[in-house]
Short mmCIF file of C-alpha atoms in Angstrom, two decimals:
data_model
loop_
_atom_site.label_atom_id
_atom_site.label_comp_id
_atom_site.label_asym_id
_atom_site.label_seq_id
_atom_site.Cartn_x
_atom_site.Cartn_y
_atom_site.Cartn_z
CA UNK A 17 0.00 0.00 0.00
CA UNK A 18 3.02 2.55 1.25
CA UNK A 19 4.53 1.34 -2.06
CA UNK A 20 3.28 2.87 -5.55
CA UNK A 21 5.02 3.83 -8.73
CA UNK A 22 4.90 7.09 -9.64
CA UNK A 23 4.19 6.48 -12.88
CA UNK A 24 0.66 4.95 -11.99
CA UNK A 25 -0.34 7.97 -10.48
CA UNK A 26 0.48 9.89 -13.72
CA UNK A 27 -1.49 7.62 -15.78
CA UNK A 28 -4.13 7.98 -13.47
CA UNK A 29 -3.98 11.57 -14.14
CA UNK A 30 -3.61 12.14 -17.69
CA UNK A 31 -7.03 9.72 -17.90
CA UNK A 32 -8.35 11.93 -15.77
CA UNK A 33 -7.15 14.99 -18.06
CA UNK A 34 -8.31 13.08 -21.31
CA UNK A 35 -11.72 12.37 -20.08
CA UNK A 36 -12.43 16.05 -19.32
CA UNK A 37 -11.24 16.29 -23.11
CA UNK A 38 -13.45 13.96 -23.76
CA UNK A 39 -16.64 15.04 -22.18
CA UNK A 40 -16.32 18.52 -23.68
CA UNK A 41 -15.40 20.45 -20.89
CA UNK A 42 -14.25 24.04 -21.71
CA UNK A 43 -10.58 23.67 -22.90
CA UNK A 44 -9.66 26.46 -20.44
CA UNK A 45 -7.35 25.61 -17.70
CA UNK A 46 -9.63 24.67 -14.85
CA UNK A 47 -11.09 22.23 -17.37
CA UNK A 48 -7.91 20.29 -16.47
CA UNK A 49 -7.53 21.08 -13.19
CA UNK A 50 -10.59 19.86 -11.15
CA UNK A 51 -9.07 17.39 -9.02
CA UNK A 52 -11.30 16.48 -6.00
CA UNK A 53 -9.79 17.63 -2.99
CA UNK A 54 -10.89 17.18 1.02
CA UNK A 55 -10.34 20.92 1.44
CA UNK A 56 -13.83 23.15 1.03
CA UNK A 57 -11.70 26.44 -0.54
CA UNK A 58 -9.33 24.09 -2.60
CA UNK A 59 -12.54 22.54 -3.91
CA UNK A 60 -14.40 25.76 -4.58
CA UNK A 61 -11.45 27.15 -6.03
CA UNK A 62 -10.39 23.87 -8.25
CA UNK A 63 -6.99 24.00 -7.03
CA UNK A 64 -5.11 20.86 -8.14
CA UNK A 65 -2.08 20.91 -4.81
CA UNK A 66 -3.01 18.16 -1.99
CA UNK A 67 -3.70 20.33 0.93
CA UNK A 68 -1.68 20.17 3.93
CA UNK A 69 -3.27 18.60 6.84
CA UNK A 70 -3.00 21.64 9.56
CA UNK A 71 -1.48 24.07 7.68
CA UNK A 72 1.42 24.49 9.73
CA UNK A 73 3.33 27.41 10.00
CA UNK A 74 5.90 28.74 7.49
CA UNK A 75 8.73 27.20 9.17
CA UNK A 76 11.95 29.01 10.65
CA UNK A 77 15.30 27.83 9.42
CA UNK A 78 18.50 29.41 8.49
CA UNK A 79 21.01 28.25 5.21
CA UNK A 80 23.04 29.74 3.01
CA UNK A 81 21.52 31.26 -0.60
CA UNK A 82 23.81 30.95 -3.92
CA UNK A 83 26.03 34.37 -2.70
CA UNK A 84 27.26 32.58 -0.14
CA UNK A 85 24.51 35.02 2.26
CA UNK A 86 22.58 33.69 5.25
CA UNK A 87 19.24 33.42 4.36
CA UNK A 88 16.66 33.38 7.09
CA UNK A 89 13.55 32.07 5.56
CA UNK A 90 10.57 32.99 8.01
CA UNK A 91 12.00 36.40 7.91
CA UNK A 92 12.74 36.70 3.89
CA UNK A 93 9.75 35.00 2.19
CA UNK A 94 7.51 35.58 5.30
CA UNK A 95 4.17 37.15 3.66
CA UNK A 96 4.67 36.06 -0.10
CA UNK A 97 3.36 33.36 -1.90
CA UNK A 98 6.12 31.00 -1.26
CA UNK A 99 6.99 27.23 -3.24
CA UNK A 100 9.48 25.35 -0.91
CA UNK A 101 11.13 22.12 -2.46
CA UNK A 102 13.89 20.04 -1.05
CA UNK A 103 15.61 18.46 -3.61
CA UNK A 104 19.64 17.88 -5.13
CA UNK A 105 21.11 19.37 -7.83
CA UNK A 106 22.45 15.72 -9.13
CA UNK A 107 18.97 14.53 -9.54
CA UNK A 108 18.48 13.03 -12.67
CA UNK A 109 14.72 12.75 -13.50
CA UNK A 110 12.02 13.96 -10.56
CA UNK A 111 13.73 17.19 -9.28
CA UNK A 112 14.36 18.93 -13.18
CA UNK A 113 11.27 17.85 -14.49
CA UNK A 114 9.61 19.33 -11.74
CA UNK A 115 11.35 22.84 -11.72
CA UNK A 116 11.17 22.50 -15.51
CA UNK A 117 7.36 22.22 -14.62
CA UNK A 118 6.91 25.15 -12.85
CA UNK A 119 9.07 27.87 -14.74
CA UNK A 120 7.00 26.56 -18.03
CA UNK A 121 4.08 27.69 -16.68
CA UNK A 122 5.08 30.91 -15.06
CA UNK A 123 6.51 31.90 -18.41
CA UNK A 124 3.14 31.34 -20.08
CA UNK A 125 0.69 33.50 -16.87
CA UNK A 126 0.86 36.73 -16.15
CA UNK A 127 4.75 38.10 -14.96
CA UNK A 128 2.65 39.87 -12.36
CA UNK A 129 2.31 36.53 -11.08
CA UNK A 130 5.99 35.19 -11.29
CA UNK A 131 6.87 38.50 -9.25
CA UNK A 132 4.60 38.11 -6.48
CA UNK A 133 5.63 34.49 -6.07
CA UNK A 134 9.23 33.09 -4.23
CA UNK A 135 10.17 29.70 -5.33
CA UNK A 136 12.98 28.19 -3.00
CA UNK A 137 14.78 25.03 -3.18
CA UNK A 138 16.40 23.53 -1.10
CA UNK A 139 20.31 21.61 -1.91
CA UNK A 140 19.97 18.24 0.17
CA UNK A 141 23.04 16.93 -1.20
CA UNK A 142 25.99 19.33 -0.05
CA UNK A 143 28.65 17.69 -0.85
CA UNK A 144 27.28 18.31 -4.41
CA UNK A 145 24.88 21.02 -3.90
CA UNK A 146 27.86 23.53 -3.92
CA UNK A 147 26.43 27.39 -3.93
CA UNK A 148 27.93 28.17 -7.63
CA UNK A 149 26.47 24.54 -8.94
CA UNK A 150 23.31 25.39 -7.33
CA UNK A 151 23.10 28.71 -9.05
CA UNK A 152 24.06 27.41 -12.26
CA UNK A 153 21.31 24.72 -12.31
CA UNK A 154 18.74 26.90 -11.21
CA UNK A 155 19.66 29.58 -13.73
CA UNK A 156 18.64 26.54 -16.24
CA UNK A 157 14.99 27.17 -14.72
CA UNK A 158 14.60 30.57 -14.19
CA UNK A 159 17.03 33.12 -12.86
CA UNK A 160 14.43 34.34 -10.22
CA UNK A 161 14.50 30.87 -8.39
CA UNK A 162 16.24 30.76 -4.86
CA UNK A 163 18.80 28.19 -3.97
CA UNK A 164 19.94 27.13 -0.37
CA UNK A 165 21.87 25.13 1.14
CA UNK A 166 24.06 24.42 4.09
CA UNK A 167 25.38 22.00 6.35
CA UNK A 168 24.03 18.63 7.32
CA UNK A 169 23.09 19.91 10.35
CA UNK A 170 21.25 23.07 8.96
CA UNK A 171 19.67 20.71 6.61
CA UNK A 172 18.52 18.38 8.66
CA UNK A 173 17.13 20.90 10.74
CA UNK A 174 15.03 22.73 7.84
CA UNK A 175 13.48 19.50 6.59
CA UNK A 176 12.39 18.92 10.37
CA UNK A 177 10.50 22.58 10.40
CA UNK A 178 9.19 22.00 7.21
CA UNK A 179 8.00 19.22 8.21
CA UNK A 180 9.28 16.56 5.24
CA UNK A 181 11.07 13.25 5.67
CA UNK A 182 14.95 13.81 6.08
CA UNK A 183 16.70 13.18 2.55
CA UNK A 184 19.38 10.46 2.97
CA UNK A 185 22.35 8.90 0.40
CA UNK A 186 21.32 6.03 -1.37
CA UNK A 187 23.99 3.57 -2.89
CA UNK A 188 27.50 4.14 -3.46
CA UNK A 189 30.21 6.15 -5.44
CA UNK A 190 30.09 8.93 -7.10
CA UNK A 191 26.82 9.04 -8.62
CA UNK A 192 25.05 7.93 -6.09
CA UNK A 193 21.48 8.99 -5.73
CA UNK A 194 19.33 10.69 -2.94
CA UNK A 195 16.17 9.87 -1.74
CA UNK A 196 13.93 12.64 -1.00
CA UNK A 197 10.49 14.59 -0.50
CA UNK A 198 9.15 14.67 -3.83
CA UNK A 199 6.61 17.36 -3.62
CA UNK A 200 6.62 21.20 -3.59
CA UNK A 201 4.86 22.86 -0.74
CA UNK A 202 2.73 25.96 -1.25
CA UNK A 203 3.20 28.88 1.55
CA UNK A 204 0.50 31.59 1.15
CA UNK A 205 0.49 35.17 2.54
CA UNK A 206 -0.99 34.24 5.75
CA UNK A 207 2.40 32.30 6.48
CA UNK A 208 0.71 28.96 6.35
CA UNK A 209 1.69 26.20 4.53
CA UNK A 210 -1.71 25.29 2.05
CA UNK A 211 -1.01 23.02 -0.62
CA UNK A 212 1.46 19.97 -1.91
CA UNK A 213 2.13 19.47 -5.36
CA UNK A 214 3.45 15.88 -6.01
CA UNK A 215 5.77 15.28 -8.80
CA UNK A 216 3.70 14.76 -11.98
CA UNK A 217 1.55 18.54 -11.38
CA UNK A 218 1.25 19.77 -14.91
CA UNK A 219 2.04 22.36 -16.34
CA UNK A 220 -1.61 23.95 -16.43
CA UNK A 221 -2.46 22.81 -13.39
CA UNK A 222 0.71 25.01 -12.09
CA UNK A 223 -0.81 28.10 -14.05
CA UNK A 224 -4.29 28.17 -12.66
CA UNK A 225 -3.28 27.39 -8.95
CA UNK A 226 -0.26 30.37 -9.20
CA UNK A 227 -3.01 32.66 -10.87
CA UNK A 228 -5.73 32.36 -8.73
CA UNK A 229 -3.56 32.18 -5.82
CA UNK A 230 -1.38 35.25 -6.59
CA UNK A 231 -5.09 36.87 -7.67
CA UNK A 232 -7.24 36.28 -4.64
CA UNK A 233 -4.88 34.53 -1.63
CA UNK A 234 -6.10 31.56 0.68
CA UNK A 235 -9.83 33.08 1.12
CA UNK A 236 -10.50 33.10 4.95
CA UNK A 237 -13.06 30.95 6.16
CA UNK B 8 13.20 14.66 -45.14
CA UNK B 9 15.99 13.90 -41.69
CA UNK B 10 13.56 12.33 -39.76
CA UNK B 11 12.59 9.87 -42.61
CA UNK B 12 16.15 8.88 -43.40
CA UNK B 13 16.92 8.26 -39.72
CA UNK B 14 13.56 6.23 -39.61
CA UNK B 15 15.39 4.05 -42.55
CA UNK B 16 18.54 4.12 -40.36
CA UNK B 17 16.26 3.04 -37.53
CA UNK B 18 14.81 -0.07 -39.56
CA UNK B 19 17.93 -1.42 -40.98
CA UNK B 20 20.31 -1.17 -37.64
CA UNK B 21 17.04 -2.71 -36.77
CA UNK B 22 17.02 -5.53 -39.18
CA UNK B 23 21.24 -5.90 -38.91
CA UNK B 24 21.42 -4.31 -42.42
CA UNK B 25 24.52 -1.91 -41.17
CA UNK B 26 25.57 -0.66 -44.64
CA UNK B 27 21.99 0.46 -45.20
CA UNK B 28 21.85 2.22 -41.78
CA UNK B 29 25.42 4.27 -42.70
CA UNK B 30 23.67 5.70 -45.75
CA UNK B 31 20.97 6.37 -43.82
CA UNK B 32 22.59 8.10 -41.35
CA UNK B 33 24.72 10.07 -43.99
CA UNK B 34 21.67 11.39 -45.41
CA UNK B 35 20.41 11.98 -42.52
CA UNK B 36 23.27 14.46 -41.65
CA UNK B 37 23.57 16.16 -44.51
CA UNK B 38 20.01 17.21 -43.69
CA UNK B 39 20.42 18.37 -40.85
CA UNK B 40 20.81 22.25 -41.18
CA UNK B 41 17.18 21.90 -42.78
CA UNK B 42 15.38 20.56 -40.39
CA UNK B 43 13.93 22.82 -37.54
CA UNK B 44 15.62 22.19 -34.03
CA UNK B 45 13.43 19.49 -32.19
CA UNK B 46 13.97 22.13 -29.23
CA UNK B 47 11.33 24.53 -30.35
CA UNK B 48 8.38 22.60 -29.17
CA UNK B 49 8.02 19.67 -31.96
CA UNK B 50 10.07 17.32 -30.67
CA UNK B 51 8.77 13.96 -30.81
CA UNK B 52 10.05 10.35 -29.90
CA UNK B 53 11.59 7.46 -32.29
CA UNK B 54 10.34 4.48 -32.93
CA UNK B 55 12.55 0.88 -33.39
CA UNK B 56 11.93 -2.64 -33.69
CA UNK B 57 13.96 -5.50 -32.14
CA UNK B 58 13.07 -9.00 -33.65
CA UNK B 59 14.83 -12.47 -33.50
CA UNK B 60 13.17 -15.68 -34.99
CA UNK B 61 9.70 -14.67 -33.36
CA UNK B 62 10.28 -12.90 -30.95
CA UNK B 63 9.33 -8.40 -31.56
CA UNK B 64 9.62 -5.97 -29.11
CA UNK B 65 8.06 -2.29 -30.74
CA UNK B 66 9.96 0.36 -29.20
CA UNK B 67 7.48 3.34 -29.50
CA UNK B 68 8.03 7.40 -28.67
CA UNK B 69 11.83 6.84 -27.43
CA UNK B 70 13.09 10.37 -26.08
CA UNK B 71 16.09 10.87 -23.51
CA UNK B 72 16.00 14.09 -21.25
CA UNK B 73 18.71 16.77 -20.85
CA UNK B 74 18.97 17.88 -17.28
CA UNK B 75 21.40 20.00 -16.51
CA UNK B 76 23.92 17.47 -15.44
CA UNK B 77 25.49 14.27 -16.77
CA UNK B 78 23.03 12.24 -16.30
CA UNK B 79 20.29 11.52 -19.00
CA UNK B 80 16.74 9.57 -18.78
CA UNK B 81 15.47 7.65 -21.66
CA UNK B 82 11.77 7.08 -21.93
CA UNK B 83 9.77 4.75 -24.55
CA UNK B 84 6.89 2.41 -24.72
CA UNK B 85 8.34 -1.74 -25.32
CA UNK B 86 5.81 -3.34 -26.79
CA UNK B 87 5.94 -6.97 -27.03
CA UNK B 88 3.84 -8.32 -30.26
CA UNK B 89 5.18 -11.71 -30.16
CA UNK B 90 2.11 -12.25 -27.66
CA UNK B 91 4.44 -14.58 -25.56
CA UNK B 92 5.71 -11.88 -23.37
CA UNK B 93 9.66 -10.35 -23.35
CA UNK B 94 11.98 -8.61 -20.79
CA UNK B 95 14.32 -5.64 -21.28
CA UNK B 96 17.65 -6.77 -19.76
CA UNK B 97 20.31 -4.42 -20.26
CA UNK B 98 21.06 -1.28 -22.13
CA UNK B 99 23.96 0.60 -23.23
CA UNK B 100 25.55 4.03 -24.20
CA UNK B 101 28.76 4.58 -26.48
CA UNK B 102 28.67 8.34 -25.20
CA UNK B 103 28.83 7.67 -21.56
CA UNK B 104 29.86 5.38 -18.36
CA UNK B 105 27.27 2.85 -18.30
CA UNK B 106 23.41 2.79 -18.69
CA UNK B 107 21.23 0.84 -16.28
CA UNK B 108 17.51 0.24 -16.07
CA UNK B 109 15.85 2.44 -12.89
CA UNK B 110 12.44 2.72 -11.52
CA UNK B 111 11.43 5.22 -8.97
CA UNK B 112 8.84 4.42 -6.15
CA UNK B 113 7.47 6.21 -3.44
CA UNK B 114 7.83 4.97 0.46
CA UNK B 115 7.34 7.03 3.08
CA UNK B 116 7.02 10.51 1.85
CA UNK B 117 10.39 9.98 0.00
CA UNK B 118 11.19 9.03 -4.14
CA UNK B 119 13.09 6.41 -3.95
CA UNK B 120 16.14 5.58 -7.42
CA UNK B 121 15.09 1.53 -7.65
CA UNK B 122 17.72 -0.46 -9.64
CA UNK B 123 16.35 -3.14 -11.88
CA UNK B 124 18.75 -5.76 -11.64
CA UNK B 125 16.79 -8.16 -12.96
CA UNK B 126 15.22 -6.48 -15.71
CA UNK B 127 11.76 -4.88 -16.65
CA UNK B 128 9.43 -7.18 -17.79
CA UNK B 129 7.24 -6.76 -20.88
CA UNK B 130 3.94 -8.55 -20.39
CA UNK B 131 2.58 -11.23 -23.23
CA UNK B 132 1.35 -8.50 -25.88
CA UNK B 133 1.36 -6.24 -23.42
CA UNK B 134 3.34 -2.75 -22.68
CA UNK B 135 6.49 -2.08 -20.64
CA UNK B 136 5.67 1.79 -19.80
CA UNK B 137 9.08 3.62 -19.40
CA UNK B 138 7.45 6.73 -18.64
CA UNK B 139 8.58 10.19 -16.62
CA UNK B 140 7.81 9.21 -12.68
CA UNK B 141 8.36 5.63 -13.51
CA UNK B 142 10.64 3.25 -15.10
CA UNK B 143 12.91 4.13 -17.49
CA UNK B 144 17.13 3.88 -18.67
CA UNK B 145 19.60 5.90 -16.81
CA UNK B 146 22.55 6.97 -18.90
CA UNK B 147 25.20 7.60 -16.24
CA UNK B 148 28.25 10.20 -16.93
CA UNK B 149 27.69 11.17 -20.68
CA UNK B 150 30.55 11.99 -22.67
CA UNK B 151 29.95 15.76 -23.50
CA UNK B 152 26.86 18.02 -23.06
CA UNK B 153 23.60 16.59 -24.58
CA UNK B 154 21.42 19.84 -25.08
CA UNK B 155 18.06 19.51 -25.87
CA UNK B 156 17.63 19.02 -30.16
CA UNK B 157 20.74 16.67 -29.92
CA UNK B 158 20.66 13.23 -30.24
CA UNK B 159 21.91 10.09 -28.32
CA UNK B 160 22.74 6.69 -29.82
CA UNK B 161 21.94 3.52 -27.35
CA UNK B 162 21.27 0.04 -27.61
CA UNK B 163 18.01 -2.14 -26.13
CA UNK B 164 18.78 -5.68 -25.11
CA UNK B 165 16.04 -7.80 -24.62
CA UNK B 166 15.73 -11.00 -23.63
CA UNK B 167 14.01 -12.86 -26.54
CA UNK B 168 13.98 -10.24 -29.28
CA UNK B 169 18.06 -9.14 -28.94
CA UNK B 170 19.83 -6.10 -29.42
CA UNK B 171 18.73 -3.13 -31.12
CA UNK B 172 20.42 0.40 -31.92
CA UNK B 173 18.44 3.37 -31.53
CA UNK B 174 18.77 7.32 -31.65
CA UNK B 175 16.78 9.02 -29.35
CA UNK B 176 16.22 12.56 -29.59
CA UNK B 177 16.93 14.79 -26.68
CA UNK B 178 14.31 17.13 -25.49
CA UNK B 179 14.05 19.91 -23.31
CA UNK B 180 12.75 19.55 -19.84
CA UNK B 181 9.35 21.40 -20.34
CA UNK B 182 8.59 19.29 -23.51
CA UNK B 183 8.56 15.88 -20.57
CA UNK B 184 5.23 15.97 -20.11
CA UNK B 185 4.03 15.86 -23.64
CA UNK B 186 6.25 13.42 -25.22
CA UNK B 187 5.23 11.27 -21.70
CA UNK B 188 1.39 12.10 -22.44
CA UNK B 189 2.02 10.74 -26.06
CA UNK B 190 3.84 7.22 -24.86
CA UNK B 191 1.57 4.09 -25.86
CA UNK B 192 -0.03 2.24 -22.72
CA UNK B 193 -0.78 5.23 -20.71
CA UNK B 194 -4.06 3.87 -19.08
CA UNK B 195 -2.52 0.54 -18.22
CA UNK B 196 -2.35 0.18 -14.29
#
């Protein structure tokens, strides 16, 4: 049960994505985006992220951006739509793919949207996760983007605020791999986290969540 | 004009005809310059046959990412048509260290690299889905930068049907969901 490809889900989503083709919906993007969710305003506004049971608190951790600066997340991001994703810069299919993702569809909504919106990831991997490697790989992406990183200590604490499973090492040598969260986590302007987005969000379903969200914020209530 | 003389190329590496493969290929360089760069949003994925006596694997919508490392990911649909089932045991890369066949699965919050030691199975006419989030061959250490609109040469082994050469386009990031969309199979479990 605790054991599922990836993949599977996908499938399971593109069917869902080809039978709103099918049945005619409008060819907008919320045609494509109405996942059911268990969250009443993530419902009402057909947001496609999971939501986050509790919506804890933007968490409090300090690392080290790209210049080398210490970067005190609560304090810097701390009222902005906010995307959080621990990942490694040696990651050869989920963590690109993703970011890849996410800067297609900022560069096809409104800039307004890309400026009132922080993405941040987080280097698990520091032995390869260097500062200049980090900003060259997320320059790929989008300049904008925010890289950190820092010890294993300073790591390990930051995944415990955020609240994701700790990112270990897996298998040996150079190119070995690292297991890790695999979602991005949504932080709105009321400094709680709202929303996962699994690996496999589309592209779409990236534009109408950042739109509406950078639009109208987490309604109250 | 390119993309139909590499589809020759394709057939007759596929078929062991080697001569007929180098024209191909020739051809298909000297067209090069006038075809547009896969990059700008057309890229799509190769197809390829491996056969032996009567054993046929299809290999349908083969494409290979570019991440900004030296890593690379190959995705395609195997298809087995011999109706009696076929396995994909090894693969191979002249333009890097090794290739190997991952999976990726998800315990405990985490995505986990899976190494297929053993192989990935094709079912009896049935579909082997090497698709983004799933399985698929990782080409470790490439030999030079593979930038989206360049192409990588690698060879299927499979357990019944043999080997077969392929050239796999490389695509950019953002075009991963599409060509993954467009891979046979994608409503199997």
């Amino acid at each position: 049960m605790g054991t599922r490809t990836l993949s599977a889900r996908l499938a399971s989503a593109a069917l869902v994505g080809a039978l709103g083709l099918v049945l005619g919906c409008s060819p907008g993007p919320e045609a494509e985006t109405a996942a059911p969710t268990g969250d009443p305003v993530a419902a009402r506004l057909r947001l496609a992220g999971t939501p986050v049971p509790g919506f804890p608190e933007r968490p409090d951790f300090v690392l080290t951006d790209t210049e080398g600066r210490r970067f005190d997340f609560r304090a810097e991001t701390g009222g902005e739509l906010t995307l959080l994703f621990f990942g490694y810069t040696s990651c050869p299919d989920i963590c690109p793919v993703h970011l890849a993702n996410l800067a297609a569809a900022l560069d096809r909504i409104s800039p307004d949207v890309g400026r009132a919106l922080e993405v941040v990831f987080v280097g698990v991997d520091p032995a390869r996760d260097t500062p200049e490697r980090m900003r060259e790989w997320l320059d790929h992406f989008d300049p904008r983007f925010v890289g950190l990183t820092g010890t294993p200590e300073e790591l390990e604490a930051a995944q415990r605020a955020a609240g994701v499973p700790l990112a270990f090492a897996d298998g040996e040598g150079e190119g070995y791999a690292v297991s890790h969260a695999g979602w991005i986590t949504l932080y709105d302007r009321s400094d709680r986290a709202r929303l996962r987005y699994p690996f496999g969000t589309r592209q779409k379903q990236w534009a109408h969540d950042l739109a509406v969200l950078a639009r109208e914020g987490w309604p109250a209530g | 004009m390119r993309h139909a003389a590499l589809g020759v190329a394709r057939r007759a590496l596929a078929q062991g005809a080697l001569p007929l493969a180098l024209a191909a290929l020739l051809l298909a360089c000297s067209a090069e310059h006038e075809a547009p760069p896969p990059s700008a949003g057309g890229a799509q994925g190769v197809d390829a046959v491996a056969a032996a006596g009567e054993a046929r694997v299809a290999i349908r919508g083969a494409f290979a990412t570019a991440p900004p490392g030296s890593d690379a990911a190959v995705y395609a649909a195997l298809i087995d048509e011999s109706g009696k089932g076929d396995r994909l045991v090894a693969a191979s890369c002249p333009d890097a260290a090794g290739a190997m066949l991952h999976g990726l699965e998800e315990r405990d919050g985490r995505v986990h690299m899976v190494h297929h030691a053993g192989g990935i199975a094709i079912p009896p006419g049935g579909v082997a889905r090497l698709a983004p989030g799933g399985d698929h061959v990782m080409i470790h250490q490439l030999t030079g930068r593979f930038a989206p609109g360049s192409e990588i040469a690698l060879a299927l082994e499979f357990e019944r049907a043999g080997r077969v050469e392929l050239v796999v386009p490389v695509v950019a990031l953002a075009a991963v969901e599409r060509l993954g969309d467009a891979l046979p199979g994608g409503d199997a479990p």
